[in-house]
PDB file of C-alpha atoms in Angstrom:
ATOM      1  CA  MET A  22    -274.584 262.612  17.036  1.00 45.00           C
ATOM      2  CA  SER A  23    -277.364 259.940  16.570  1.00 45.00           C
ATOM      3  CA  PRO A  24    -280.775 261.381  15.558  1.00 40.00           C
ATOM      4  CA  GLU A  25    -282.388 259.185  18.146  1.00 42.00           C
ATOM      5  CA  ASN A  26    -280.845 261.151  20.878  1.00 44.00           C
ATOM      6  CA  ARG A  27    -281.874 264.565  19.663  1.00 44.00           C
ATOM      7  CA  ALA A  28    -284.946 266.562  20.720  1.00 45.00           C
ATOM      8  CA  ALA A  29    -288.227 266.062  18.779  1.00 47.00           C
ATOM      9  CA  SER A  30    -288.728 268.294  15.739  1.00 45.00           C
ATOM     10  CA  PRO A  31    -291.745 270.637  15.445  1.00 45.00           C
ATOM     11  CA  LEU A  32    -292.629 268.906  12.178  1.00 44.00           C
ATOM     12  CA  GLY A  33    -293.671 265.710  13.929  1.00 45.00           C
ATOM     13  CA  PRO A  34    -292.232 262.242  13.613  1.00 43.00           C
ATOM     14  CA  LEU A  35    -290.333 262.732  10.388  1.00 40.00           C
ATOM     15  CA  PRO A  36    -286.827 263.349  11.677  1.00 41.00           C
ATOM     16  CA  SER A  37    -286.913 260.561  14.202  1.00 40.00           C
ATOM     17  CA  ARG A  38    -285.949 257.276  12.660  1.00 41.00           C
ATOM     18  CA  GLY A  39    -287.353 255.273  15.554  1.00 40.00           C
ATOM     19  CA  ARG A  40    -290.698 256.895  15.289  1.00 40.00           C
ATOM     20  CA  TRP A  41    -290.913 256.221  11.554  1.00 31.00           C
ATOM     21  CA  LEU A  42    -291.089 252.553  12.220  1.00 35.00           C
ATOM     22  CA  ALA A  43    -293.850 252.767  14.850  1.00 36.00           C
ATOM     23  CA  GLY A  44    -296.727 251.421  12.788  1.00 41.00           C
ATOM     24  CA  GLY A  45    -298.494 251.288   9.438  1.00 40.00           C
ATOM     25  CA  ALA A  46    -301.275 253.616  10.296  1.00 37.00           C
ATOM     26  CA  MET A  47    -299.037 256.435  11.186  1.00 39.00           C
ATOM     27  CA  THR A  48    -297.005 255.795   8.098  1.00 38.00           C
ATOM     28  CA  SER A  49    -300.000 256.066   5.828  1.00 38.00           C
ATOM     29  CA  VAL A  50    -301.094 259.311   7.342  1.00 33.00           C
ATOM     30  CA  ALA A  51    -297.642 260.714   6.853  1.00 35.00           C
ATOM     31  CA  LEU A  52    -297.571 259.746   3.231  1.00 34.00           C
ATOM     32  CA  VAL A  53    -300.890 261.406   2.577  1.00 35.00           C
ATOM     33  CA  VAL A  54    -300.024 264.554   4.418  1.00 36.00           C
ATOM     34  CA  LEU A  55    -296.498 264.998   3.149  1.00 38.00           C
ATOM     35  CA  GLY A  56    -296.860 263.448  -0.246  1.00 39.00           C
ATOM     36  CA  PHE A  57    -293.933 261.003   0.060  1.00 38.00           C
ATOM     37  CA  SER A  58    -293.553 258.281  -2.526  1.00 39.00           C
ATOM     38  CA  GLY A  59    -293.432 254.532  -1.887  1.00 41.00           C
ATOM     39  CA  THR A  60    -289.738 254.547  -2.300  1.00 41.00           C
ATOM     40  CA  ALA A  61    -289.322 257.046   0.468  1.00 36.00           C
ATOM     41  CA  LEU A  62    -291.524 254.940   2.636  1.00 34.00           C
ATOM     42  CA  ALA A  63    -289.456 251.903   2.067  1.00 35.00           C
ATOM     43  CA  THR A  64    -286.407 253.756   3.169  1.00 38.00           C
ATOM     44  CA  GLN A  65    -288.029 254.891   6.389  1.00 40.00           C
ATOM     45  CA  GLN A  66    -289.073 251.307   7.149  1.00 44.00           C
ATOM     46  CA  GLY A  67    -285.591 249.946   7.133  1.00 44.00           C
ATOM     47  CA  THR A  68    -284.355 249.634   3.527  1.00 43.00           C
ATOM     48  CA  PRO A  69    -280.637 250.429   3.408  1.00 45.00           C
ATOM     49  CA  PRO A  70    -279.790 253.911   2.165  1.00 41.00           C
ATOM     50  CA  SER A  71    -277.655 252.517  -0.612  1.00 43.00           C
ATOM     51  CA  GLN A  72    -280.743 250.794  -2.094  1.00 41.00           C
ATOM     52  CA  ALA A  73    -283.122 253.764  -1.732  1.00 39.00           C
ATOM     53  CA  ALA A  74    -283.633 255.462  -5.083  1.00 40.00           C
ATOM     54  CA  ALA A  75    -285.142 258.532  -3.466  1.00 45.00           C
ATOM     55  CA  VAL A  76    -281.909 259.340  -1.515  1.00 43.00           C
ATOM     56  CA  PRO A  77    -280.257 262.387  -3.089  1.00 47.00           C
ATOM     57  CA  ALA A  78    -277.190 261.357  -5.189  1.00 48.00           C
ATOM     58  CA  THR A  79    -275.348 264.337  -4.045  1.00 53.00           C
ATOM     59  CA  GLY A  80    -275.856 266.398  -0.995  1.00 54.00           C
ATOM     60  CA  ASP A  81    -274.012 268.415   1.514  1.00 54.00           C
ATOM     61  CA  LYS A  82    -272.706 265.998   4.068  1.00 54.00           C
ATOM     62  CA  CYS A  83    -271.377 268.864   6.079  1.00 58.00           C
ATOM     63  CA  ARG A  84    -274.783 270.752   6.159  1.00 57.00           C
ATOM     64  CA  HIS A  85    -276.649 270.500   9.428  1.00 55.00           C
ATOM     65  CA  HIS A  86    -280.416 270.520   9.580  1.00 54.00           C
ATOM     66  CA  GLU A  87    -282.532 272.053  12.206  1.00 57.00           C
ATOM     67  CA  ASN A  88    -282.497 268.903  14.226  1.00 58.00           C
ATOM     68  CA  GLY A  89    -278.673 268.909  14.195  1.00 57.00           C
ATOM     69  CA  GLY A  90    -278.141 266.043  11.687  1.00 61.00           C
ATOM     70  CA  THR A  91    -276.298 266.218   8.342  1.00 60.00           C
ATOM     71  CA  ASP A  92    -277.531 264.950   5.000  1.00 58.00           C
ATOM     72  CA  GLU A  93    -275.313 261.938   5.296  1.00 58.00           C
ATOM     73  CA  GLU A  94    -276.591 261.176   8.775  1.00 63.00           C
ATOM     74  CA  LEU A  95    -280.206 261.497   7.600  1.00 63.00           C
ATOM     75  CA  TYR A  96    -280.024 259.847   4.160  1.00 62.00           C
ATOM     76  CA  GLY A  97    -276.992 257.642   4.277  1.00 64.00           C
ATOM     77  CA  PRO A  98    -273.650 257.896   2.441  1.00 62.00           C
ATOM     78  CA  LEU A  99    -273.598 260.442  -0.340  1.00 55.00           C
ATOM     79  CA  ALA A 100    -272.100 259.829  -3.735  1.00 56.00           C
ATOM     80  CA  GLY A 101    -268.354 260.332  -3.753  1.00 53.00           C
ATOM     81  CA  SER A 102    -268.102 259.997   0.014  1.00 56.00           C
ATOM     82  CA  PRO A 103    -265.711 257.405   1.561  1.00 53.00           C
ATOM     83  CA  ALA A 104    -268.724 255.537   2.959  1.00 54.00           C
ATOM     84  CA  ALA A 105    -270.157 255.189  -0.592  1.00 54.00           C
ATOM     85  CA  GLY A 106    -266.868 253.908  -1.966  1.00 54.00           C
ATOM     86  CA  GLY A 107    -265.580 257.192  -3.310  1.00 51.00           C
ATOM     87  CA  ASP A 108    -262.599 259.366  -2.493  1.00 50.00           C
ATOM     88  CA  HIS A 109    -260.653 256.168  -1.689  1.00 49.00           C
ATOM     89  CA  GLY A 110    -259.783 257.423   1.701  1.00 46.00           C
ATOM     90  CA  HIS A 111    -257.770 260.411   0.504  1.00 49.00           C
ATOM     91  CA  ASP A 112    -259.986 262.869   2.340  1.00 48.00           C
ATOM     92  CA  LYS A 113    -261.318 261.208   5.421  1.00 50.00           C
ATOM     93  CA  ASP A 114    -263.134 264.268   6.743  1.00 53.00           C
ATOM     94  CA  LYS A 115    -263.991 266.922   4.178  1.00 57.00           C
ATOM     95  CA  CYS A 116    -266.215 268.663   6.624  1.00 63.00           C
ATOM     96  CA  LYS A 117    -263.204 269.662   8.611  1.00 65.00           C
ATOM     97  CA  GLY A 118    -262.421 273.346   8.192  1.00 73.00           C
ATOM     98  CA  ALA A 119    -259.052 275.104   8.421  1.00 82.00           C
ATOM     99  CA  THR A 120    -257.219 274.589  11.711  1.00 84.00           C
ATOM    100  CA  GLY A 121    -257.842 277.502  13.954  1.00 87.00           C
ATOM    101  CA  PRO A 122    -255.183 279.171  16.052  1.00 91.00           C
ATOM    102  CA  THR A 123    -253.953 277.341  19.130  1.00 90.00           C
ATOM    103  CA  GLY A 124    -255.876 278.339  22.124  1.00 90.00           C
ATOM    104  CA  PRO A 125    -254.273 279.604  25.283  1.00 92.00           C
ATOM    105  CA  THR A 126    -252.726 277.050  27.589  1.00 91.00           C
ATOM    106  CA  GLY A 127    -255.204 275.946  30.137  1.00 90.00           C
ATOM    107  CA  PRO A 128    -254.513 276.266  33.833  1.00 93.00           C
ATOM    108  CA  THR A 129    -252.343 273.641  35.460  1.00 91.00           C
ATOM    109  CA  GLY A 130    -254.412 270.846  36.805  1.00 89.00           C
ATOM    110  CA  PRO A 131    -254.256 269.895  40.450  1.00 92.00           C
ATOM    111  CA  THR A 132    -251.324 267.771  41.606  1.00 90.00           C
ATOM    112  CA  GLY A 133    -252.103 264.124  41.340  1.00 89.00           C
ATOM    113  CA  PRO A 134    -251.897 261.850  44.337  1.00 92.00           C
ATOM    114  CA  THR A 135    -248.409 260.696  45.464  1.00 90.00           C
ATOM    115  CA  GLY A 136    -247.444 257.457  43.801  1.00 88.00           C
ATOM    116  CA  ALA A 137    -246.509 254.357  45.713  1.00 90.00           C
ATOM    117  CA  THR A 138    -242.941 254.247  47.132  1.00 90.00           C
ATOM    118  CA  GLY A 139    -240.617 252.453  44.713  1.00 86.00           C
ATOM    119  CA  ALA A 140    -238.332 249.609  45.698  1.00 90.00           C
ATOM    120  CA  THR A 141    -235.119 250.543  47.566  1.00 88.00           C
ATOM    121  CA  GLY A 142    -232.215 250.939  45.140  1.00 85.00           C
ATOM    122  CA  ALA A 143    -228.849 249.220  45.492  1.00 89.00           C
ATOM    123  CA  THR A 144    -226.453 250.738  48.036  1.00 88.00           C
ATOM    124  CA  GLY A 145    -224.060 253.136  46.289  1.00 86.00           C
ATOM    125  CA  ALA A 146    -220.269 253.066  46.650  1.00 90.00           C
ATOM    126  CA  THR A 147    -218.808 254.660  49.792  1.00 89.00           C
ATOM    127  CA  GLY A 148    -217.872 258.242  49.072  1.00 87.00           C
ATOM    128  CA  ALA A 149    -214.513 259.799  49.852  1.00 90.00           C
ATOM    129  CA  THR A 150    -213.880 260.760  53.482  1.00 89.00           C
ATOM    130  CA  GLY A 151    -214.706 264.372  53.959  1.00 87.00           C
ATOM    131  CA  PRO A 152    -212.400 266.836  55.696  1.00 91.00           C
ATOM    132  CA  THR A 153    -212.183 266.728  59.480  1.00 88.00           C
ATOM    133  CA  GLY A 154    -214.661 269.073  60.974  1.00 83.00           C
ATOM    134  CA  PRO A 155    -213.685 271.730  63.479  1.00 86.00           C
ATOM    135  CA  THR A 156    -213.202 270.720  67.082  1.00 78.00           C
ATOM    136  CA  GLY A 157    -216.407 271.074  68.970  1.00 69.00           C
ATOM    137  CA  PRO A 158    -216.712 273.094  72.120  1.00 77.00           C
ATOM    138  CA  GLY A 159    -215.388 271.500  75.286  1.00 69.00           C
ATOM    139  CA  GLY A 160    -217.193 271.071  78.501  1.00 67.00           C
ATOM    140  CA  GLY A 161    -218.790 267.725  77.845  1.00 68.00           C
ATOM    141  CA  ALA A 162    -218.484 264.907  80.305  1.00 78.00           C
ATOM    142  CA  THR A 163    -215.391 262.735  79.886  1.00 79.00           C
ATOM    143  CA  GLY A 164    -216.272 259.454  78.283  1.00 79.00           C
ATOM    144  CA  ALA A 165    -215.360 256.092  79.726  1.00 88.00           C
ATOM    145  CA  THR A 166    -211.800 254.928  79.144  1.00 90.00           C
ATOM    146  CA  GLY A 167    -211.606 252.683  76.118  1.00 89.00           C
ATOM    147  CA  PRO A 168    -209.934 249.284  76.146  1.00 92.00           C
ATOM    148  CA  THR A 169    -206.143 249.152  76.032  1.00 92.00           C
ATOM    149  CA  GLY A 170    -204.893 248.892  72.454  1.00 90.00           C
ATOM    150  CA  PRO A 171    -202.376 246.305  71.282  1.00 92.00           C
ATOM    151  CA  THR A 172    -198.715 246.869  72.135  1.00 92.00           C
ATOM    152  CA  GLY A 173    -196.975 248.791  69.353  1.00 90.00           C
ATOM    153  CA  PRO A 174    -193.637 247.803  67.822  1.00 93.00           C
ATOM    154  CA  ALA A 175    -190.458 248.509  69.814  1.00 91.00           C
ATOM    155  CA  GLY A 176    -189.012 251.952  69.129  1.00 91.00           C
ATOM    156  CA  ALA A 177    -185.441 252.671  68.095  1.00 92.00           C
ATOM    157  CA  THR A 178    -182.792 252.415  70.830  1.00 92.00           C
ATOM    158  CA  GLY A 179    -182.166 255.815  72.336  1.00 91.00           C
ATOM    159  CA  PRO A 180    -178.713 257.317  72.848  1.00 93.00           C
ATOM    160  CA  THR A 181    -176.566 256.026  75.719  1.00 92.00           C
ATOM    161  CA  GLY A 182    -177.181 258.010  78.847  1.00 91.00           C
ATOM    162  CA  PRO A 183    -174.432 259.549  80.961  1.00 93.00           C
ATOM    163  CA  ALA A 184    -172.391 257.272  83.190  1.00 91.00           C
ATOM    164  CA  GLY A 185    -173.784 256.896  86.661  1.00 91.00           C
ATOM    165  CA  ALA A 186    -171.897 257.662  89.819  1.00 92.00           C
ATOM    166  CA  THR A 187    -169.277 255.119  90.898  1.00 92.00           C
ATOM    167  CA  GLY A 188    -170.689 252.761  93.439  1.00 91.00           C
ATOM    168  CA  PRO A 189    -168.942 251.882  96.685  1.00 93.00           C
ATOM    169  CA  ALA A 190    -165.974 249.526  96.489  1.00 91.00           C
ATOM    170  CA  GLY A 191    -166.837 245.932  97.108  1.00 91.00           C
ATOM    171  CA  ALA A 192    -165.145 243.736  99.631  1.00 92.00           C
ATOM    172  CA  THR A 193    -161.714 242.403  98.672  1.00 92.00           C
ATOM    173  CA  GLY A 194    -161.972 238.895  97.395  1.00 91.00           C
ATOM    174  CA  PRO A 195    -159.660 236.099  98.453  1.00 93.00           C
ATOM    175  CA  THR A 196    -156.189 235.990  96.944  1.00 93.00           C
ATOM    176  CA  GLY A 197    -156.084 233.769  93.942  1.00 91.00           C
ATOM    177  CA  PRO A 198    -153.433 231.138  93.322  1.00 93.00           C
ATOM    178  CA  ALA A 199    -150.062 232.260  92.030  1.00 93.00           C
ATOM    179  CA  GLY A 200    -149.835 232.272  88.278  1.00 91.00           C
ATOM    180  CA  ALA A 201    -147.203 230.526  86.238  1.00 92.00           C
ATOM    181  CA  THR A 202    -143.854 232.262  85.885  1.00 93.00           C
ATOM    182  CA  GLY A 203    -143.763 234.323  82.761  1.00 90.00           C
ATOM    183  CA  ALA A 204    -141.061 234.268  80.148  1.00 90.00           C
ATOM    184  CA  THR A 205    -137.922 236.314  80.840  1.00 87.00           C
ATOM    185  CA  GLY A 206    -138.275 239.719  79.302  1.00 79.00           C
ATOM    186  CA  PRO A 207    -135.617 241.476  77.281  1.00 78.00           C
ATOM    187  CA  VAL A 208    -132.716 243.087  79.123  1.00 66.00           C
ATOM    188  CA  GLY A 209    -133.446 246.666  79.920  1.00 76.00           C
ATOM    189  CA  PRO A 210    -131.066 249.537  79.188  1.00 85.00           C
ATOM    190  CA  CYS A 211    -127.928 249.704  81.294  1.00 94.00           C
ATOM    191  CA  VAL A 212    -126.841 253.012  82.840  1.00 96.00           C
ATOM    192  CA  SER A 213    -123.610 253.376  84.782  1.00 97.00           C
ATOM    193  CA  VAL A 214    -121.254 256.074  86.123  1.00 97.00           C
ATOM    194  CA  ALA A 215    -117.713 255.941  87.682  1.00 97.00           C
ATOM    195  CA  THR A 216    -115.246 258.534  89.055  1.00 96.00           C
ATOM    196  CA  SER A 217    -111.432 258.626  89.554  1.00 95.00           C
ATOM    197  CA  TRP A 218    -110.372 261.421  91.972  1.00 93.00           C
ATOM    198  CA  ASP A 219    -106.883 260.791  93.227  1.00 88.00           C
ATOM    199  CA  GLU A 220    -105.763 264.412  92.912  1.00 86.00           C
ATOM    200  CA  ARG A 221    -107.067 267.463  94.646  1.00 86.00           C
ATOM    201  CA  GLU A 222    -107.073 269.694  91.531  1.00 87.00           C
ATOM    202  CA  VAL A 223    -108.688 267.404  88.915  1.00 91.00           C
ATOM    203  CA  LYS A 224    -111.026 264.419  88.671  1.00 93.00           C
ATOM    204  CA  TYR A 225    -111.999 262.027  85.845  1.00 96.00           C
ATOM    205  CA  LYS A 226    -115.416 260.514  85.205  1.00 96.00           C
ATOM    206  CA  ALA A 227    -116.808 257.759  82.936  1.00 98.00           C
ATOM    207  CA  VAL A 228    -120.531 257.487  82.003  1.00 98.00           C
ATOM    208  CA  LEU A 229    -122.525 254.746  80.162  1.00 98.00           C
ATOM    209  CA  THR A 230    -125.802 256.158  78.805  1.00 97.00           C
ATOM    210  CA  PRO A 231    -129.014 254.111  78.165  1.00 96.00           C
ATOM    211  CA  ASP A 232    -128.262 253.871  74.437  1.00 95.00           C
ATOM    212  CA  GLY A 233    -124.904 252.134  75.206  1.00 96.00           C
ATOM    213  CA  THR A 234    -122.590 255.126  74.522  1.00 97.00           C
ATOM    214  CA  ALA A 235    -119.435 255.411  76.689  1.00 98.00           C
ATOM    215  CA  TYR A 236    -118.117 258.870  77.641  1.00 98.00           C
ATOM    216  CA  ALA A 237    -114.960 260.007  79.480  1.00 97.00           C
ATOM    217  CA  GLY A 238    -114.792 263.441  81.103  1.00 94.00           C
ATOM    218  CA  VAL A 239    -112.181 265.713  82.774  1.00 93.00           C
ATOM    219  CA  TYR A 240    -113.065 268.214  85.504  1.00 92.00           C
ATOM    220  CA  ASP A 241    -110.197 270.615  86.363  1.00 87.00           C
ATOM    221  CA  PHE A 242    -110.675 272.857  89.381  1.00 84.00           C
ATOM    222  CA  ASN A 243    -107.931 275.204  88.174  1.00 78.00           C
ATOM    223  CA  ALA A 244    -109.701 275.916  84.890  1.00 74.00           C
ATOM    224  CA  PRO A 245    -110.351 279.574  83.934  1.00 71.00           C
ATOM    225  CA  ASN A 246    -113.992 279.235  85.022  1.00 63.00           C
ATOM    226  CA  PRO A 247    -113.804 278.810  88.792  1.00 59.00           C
ATOM    227  CA  ASP A 248    -117.316 280.097  89.365  1.00 64.00           C
ATOM    228  CA  GLU A 249    -118.924 277.552  86.984  1.00 68.00           C
ATOM    229  CA  PRO A 250    -116.387 274.812  86.354  1.00 69.00           C
ATOM    230  CA  ALA A 251    -117.376 272.431  83.553  1.00 81.00           C
ATOM    231  CA  TYR A 252    -116.566 268.934  82.301  1.00 88.00           C
ATOM    232  CA  THR A 253    -114.858 268.269  78.989  1.00 90.00           C
ATOM    233  CA  TRP A 254    -116.501 265.139  77.496  1.00 94.00           C
ATOM    234  CA  TYR A 255    -115.101 262.655  74.981  1.00 96.00           C
ATOM    235  CA  ASP A 256    -117.206 260.113  73.028  1.00 97.00           C
ATOM    236  CA  LEU A 257    -115.418 256.750  73.157  1.00 98.00           C
ATOM    237  CA  THR A 258    -118.041 254.926  71.049  1.00 96.00           C
ATOM    238  CA  ASP A 259    -118.578 256.864  67.814  1.00 95.00           C
ATOM    239  CA  GLY A 260    -116.385 255.254  65.128  1.00 95.00           C
ATOM    240  CA  ALA A 261    -114.703 253.024  67.715  1.00 97.00           C
ATOM    241  CA  VAL A 262    -113.195 249.650  66.812  1.00 97.00           C
ATOM    242  CA  GLY A 263    -114.043 246.529  68.848  1.00 97.00           C
ATOM    243  CA  TYR A 264    -116.710 248.217  71.042  1.00 97.00           C
ATOM    244  CA  PRO A 265    -119.139 245.543  72.370  1.00 96.00           C
ATOM    245  CA  GLU A 266    -122.812 245.547  71.357  1.00 92.00           C
ATOM    246  CA  ASN A 267    -124.255 245.054  74.825  1.00 94.00           C
ATOM    247  CA  PRO A 268    -122.287 247.108  77.407  1.00 96.00           C
ATOM    248  CA  CYS A 269    -123.960 247.284  80.807  1.00 96.00           C
ATOM    249  CA  GLY A 270    -121.409 248.778  83.241  1.00 97.00           C
ATOM    250  CA  ILE A 271    -118.381 251.190  83.102  1.00 98.00           C
ATOM    251  CA  SER A 272    -115.337 252.191  85.228  1.00 98.00           C
ATOM    252  CA  ILE A 273    -112.414 254.704  84.957  1.00 97.00           C
ATOM    253  CA  ALA A 274    -108.965 255.079  86.529  1.00 96.00           C
ATOM    254  CA  GLU A 275    -106.046 257.531  86.074  1.00 94.00           C
ATOM    255  CA  THR A 276    -102.415 256.497  86.555  1.00 91.00           C
ATOM    256  CA  MET A 277     -99.098 257.754  85.218  1.00 91.00           C
ATOM    257  CA  ASN A 278    -100.813 260.458  83.073  1.00 92.00           C
ATOM    258  CA  GLU A 279    -103.099 257.880  81.437  1.00 95.00           C
ATOM    259  CA  VAL A 280    -106.839 257.351  81.855  1.00 97.00           C
ATOM    260  CA  ILE A 281    -108.099 253.759  81.497  1.00 97.00           C
ATOM    261  CA  VAL A 282    -111.834 253.157  80.779  1.00 98.00           C
ATOM    262  CA  GLU A 283    -113.405 249.698  81.036  1.00 98.00           C
ATOM    263  CA  VAL A 284    -116.941 248.344  80.247  1.00 98.00           C
ATOM    264  CA  VAL A 285    -118.580 245.023  81.093  1.00 97.00           C
ATOM    265  CA  THR A 286    -121.245 243.403  78.934  1.00 96.00           C
ATOM    266  CA  THR A 287    -124.469 241.647  79.893  1.00 95.00           C
ATOM    267  CA  GLU A 288    -122.631 238.346  79.302  1.00 94.00           C
ATOM    268  CA  GLY A 289    -119.883 239.402  81.784  1.00 95.00           C
ATOM    269  CA  GLU A 290    -117.171 240.144  79.197  1.00 96.00           C
ATOM    270  CA  VAL A 291    -114.717 243.013  79.856  1.00 97.00           C
ATOM    271  CA  TYR A 292    -113.417 245.517  77.262  1.00 98.00           C
ATOM    272  CA  GLU A 293    -111.025 248.450  77.839  1.00 97.00           C
ATOM    273  CA  THR A 294    -109.462 251.460  76.129  1.00 98.00           C
ATOM    274  CA  SER A 295    -107.173 254.330  77.258  1.00 97.00           C
ATOM    275  CA  CYS A 296    -106.442 258.013  76.586  1.00 97.00           C
ATOM    276  CA  GLU A 297    -103.315 260.112  77.397  1.00 96.00           C
ATOM    277  CA  VAL A 298    -103.656 263.079  79.797  1.00 95.00           C
ATOM    278  CA  ASP A 299    -102.449 266.429  78.439  1.00 93.00           C
ATOM    279  CA  ARG A 300    -101.478 268.542  81.422  1.00 90.00           C
ATOM    280  CA  GLY A 301    -102.493 272.178  81.319  1.00 85.00           C
ATOM    281  CA  GLU A 302    -105.096 274.622  82.573  1.00 80.00           C
ATOM    282  CA  PRO A 303    -107.397 272.777  82.202  1.00 84.00           C
ATOM    283  CA  ASP A 304    -106.139 269.186  81.770  1.00 88.00           C
ATOM    284  CA  THR A 305    -107.475 267.428  78.663  1.00 91.00           C
ATOM    285  CA  LEU A 306    -107.484 263.912  77.142  1.00 95.00           C
ATOM    286  CA  ASP A 307    -105.764 262.804  73.972  1.00 96.00           C
ATOM    287  CA  CYS A 308    -107.616 259.680  72.685  1.00 96.00           C
ATOM    288  CA  ALA A 309    -106.716 257.677  69.572  1.00 95.00           C
ATOM    289  CA  ASP A 310    -108.760 258.169  66.411  1.00 94.00           C
ATOM    290  CA  PRO A 311    -110.457 255.815  66.036  1.00 96.00           C
ATOM    291  CA  VAL A 312    -110.762 254.637  69.628  1.00 97.00           C
ATOM    292  CA  VAL A 313    -109.777 250.968  69.924  1.00 97.00           C
ATOM    293  CA  TRP A 314    -111.401 248.667  72.499  1.00 98.00           C
ATOM    294  CA  THR A 315    -109.537 245.520  73.513  1.00 97.00           C
ATOM    295  CA  PRO A 316    -111.239 242.532  75.168  1.00 97.00           C
ATOM    296  CA  ALA A 317    -109.655 241.245  78.390  1.00 95.00           C
ATOM    297  CA  SER A 318    -107.715 238.038  77.950  1.00 93.00           C
ATOM    298  CA  PRO A 319    -108.667 235.700  79.312  1.00 94.00           C
ATOM    299  CA  GLN A 320    -112.218 236.803  80.120  1.00 94.00           C
ATOM    300  CA  PRO A 321    -113.502 236.246  83.629  1.00 92.00           C
ATOM    301  CA  GLY A 322    -114.423 232.607  84.170  1.00 88.00           C
ATOM    302  CA  GLU A 323    -112.334 231.269  81.301  1.00 87.00           C
ATOM    303  CA  GLU A 324    -109.274 230.548  83.512  1.00 80.00           C
ATOM    304  CA  VAL A 325    -109.129 230.700  87.285  1.00 74.00           C
ATOM    305  CA  ALA A 326    -105.696 231.020  88.931  1.00 72.00           C
ATOM    306  CA  ALA A 327    -104.859 229.302  92.172  1.00 69.00           C
ATOM    307  CA  ARG A 328    -105.034 231.491  95.235  1.00 69.00           C
ATOM    308  CA  SER A 329    -101.680 232.556  96.658  1.00 65.00           C
ATOM    309  CA  VAL A 330    -100.816 231.712 100.215  1.00 61.00           C
ATOM    310  CA  PRO A 331     -99.924 234.847 102.254  1.00 61.00           C
ATOM    311  CA  VAL A 332     -96.653 234.807 104.226  1.00 55.00           C
ATOM    312  CA  PRO A 333     -97.315 235.027 107.944  1.00 62.00           C
ATOM    313  CA  GLY A 334     -96.421 238.474 109.345  1.00 59.00           C
ATOM    314  CA  ALA A 335     -96.050 240.124 105.952  1.00 53.00           C
ATOM    315  CA  GLY A 336     -98.400 242.967 105.031  1.00 52.00           C
ATOM    316  CA  PRO A 337     -99.611 243.919 101.565  1.00 52.00           C
ATOM    317  CA  LEU A 338     -97.066 245.237  99.123  1.00 50.00           C
ATOM    318  CA  ALA A 339     -97.066 248.987  98.560  1.00 47.00           C
ATOM    319  CA  VAL A 340     -98.138 250.045  95.066  1.00 46.00           C
ATOM    320  CA  ASP A 341     -96.504 253.028  93.428  1.00 46.00           C
ATOM    321  CA  LYS A 342     -99.209 255.014  91.671  1.00 47.00           C
ATOM    322  CA  GLY A 343     -96.809 257.609  90.471  1.00 46.00           C
ATOM    323  CA  LEU A 344     -96.300 261.197  91.513  1.00 43.00           C
ATOM    324  CA  ALA A 345     -99.060 263.621  92.177  1.00 45.00           C
ATOM    325  CA  LYS A 346    -100.153 265.893  89.373  1.00 48.00           C
ATOM    326  CA  SER A 347     -98.762 268.974  91.080  1.00 42.00           C
ATOM    327  CA  GLY A 348     -95.397 267.322  91.656  1.00 39.00           C
ATOM    328  CA  ARG A 349     -94.936 266.249  88.047  1.00 43.00           C
ATOM    329  CA  ARG A 350     -95.593 269.520  86.322  1.00 39.00           C
ATOM    330  CA  THR A 351     -92.625 271.277  84.859  1.00 35.00           C
TER     331      THR A 351
END
């Protein structure tokens, strides 16, 4: 603290450096009264402390006088002090005592005024979409209908529905022109049957089946089975010799204990074979093994004979077909 700012001392103007320089008269009086030397006077009048011989070489720079000043403040730098070129700055303040304990933390000061609002920071990245919130309560007014969205892609074709009811028949259209004649189809199967019944007790039958097989049969009314009389059939095709490939019709006749069977082909050719009749109860047939078929010679159409001229008044000649079965049995 500067001595000029302190209160005046009871001893008069001595402590106050400003007052020491007030005037020569006062200075003389002070020298007489206090007995100061000329050297001391020179110091009070402005001579630097380092040049004043009367300044104590050593003092207590930490000692305070009654007016509050220390020796160093009153008399200038003391010997060995940093200000006098001593201590070389190793001890900058030797008046400083040991550090006392840390005092208690003072009360928190009042909150300072709010600072100015800083500049707006850059917009942060959009956060992840949060979970869908619960459905709010209903009852609100229905909002206006939004615009129609774009047409979505066509869906997959659904399954075919059930067939509808048949509609009414339309009117018959006009008859179209006749088409071209188609090619002649293959000849269908030939089926034929023939019977020879010249006797009251027995009859003979020939049959041509669709597969081209020729059969001959005997039906005897005097057989042991009068309630259910039956035919006895003979296959004239299986293993036969000379049988045509395309038979289409058949006939049978019995004469002189012989049965003659004939077939005609699709080309109009005639083939025949025969079997002997074995008389008995019932009558049976005795056919050759193998059955031999002989073509007619000449075939129809190969040679045509001239027609005979009938004699006027003459009837047809009687033909002897032989005796009846009952008359020839022995």
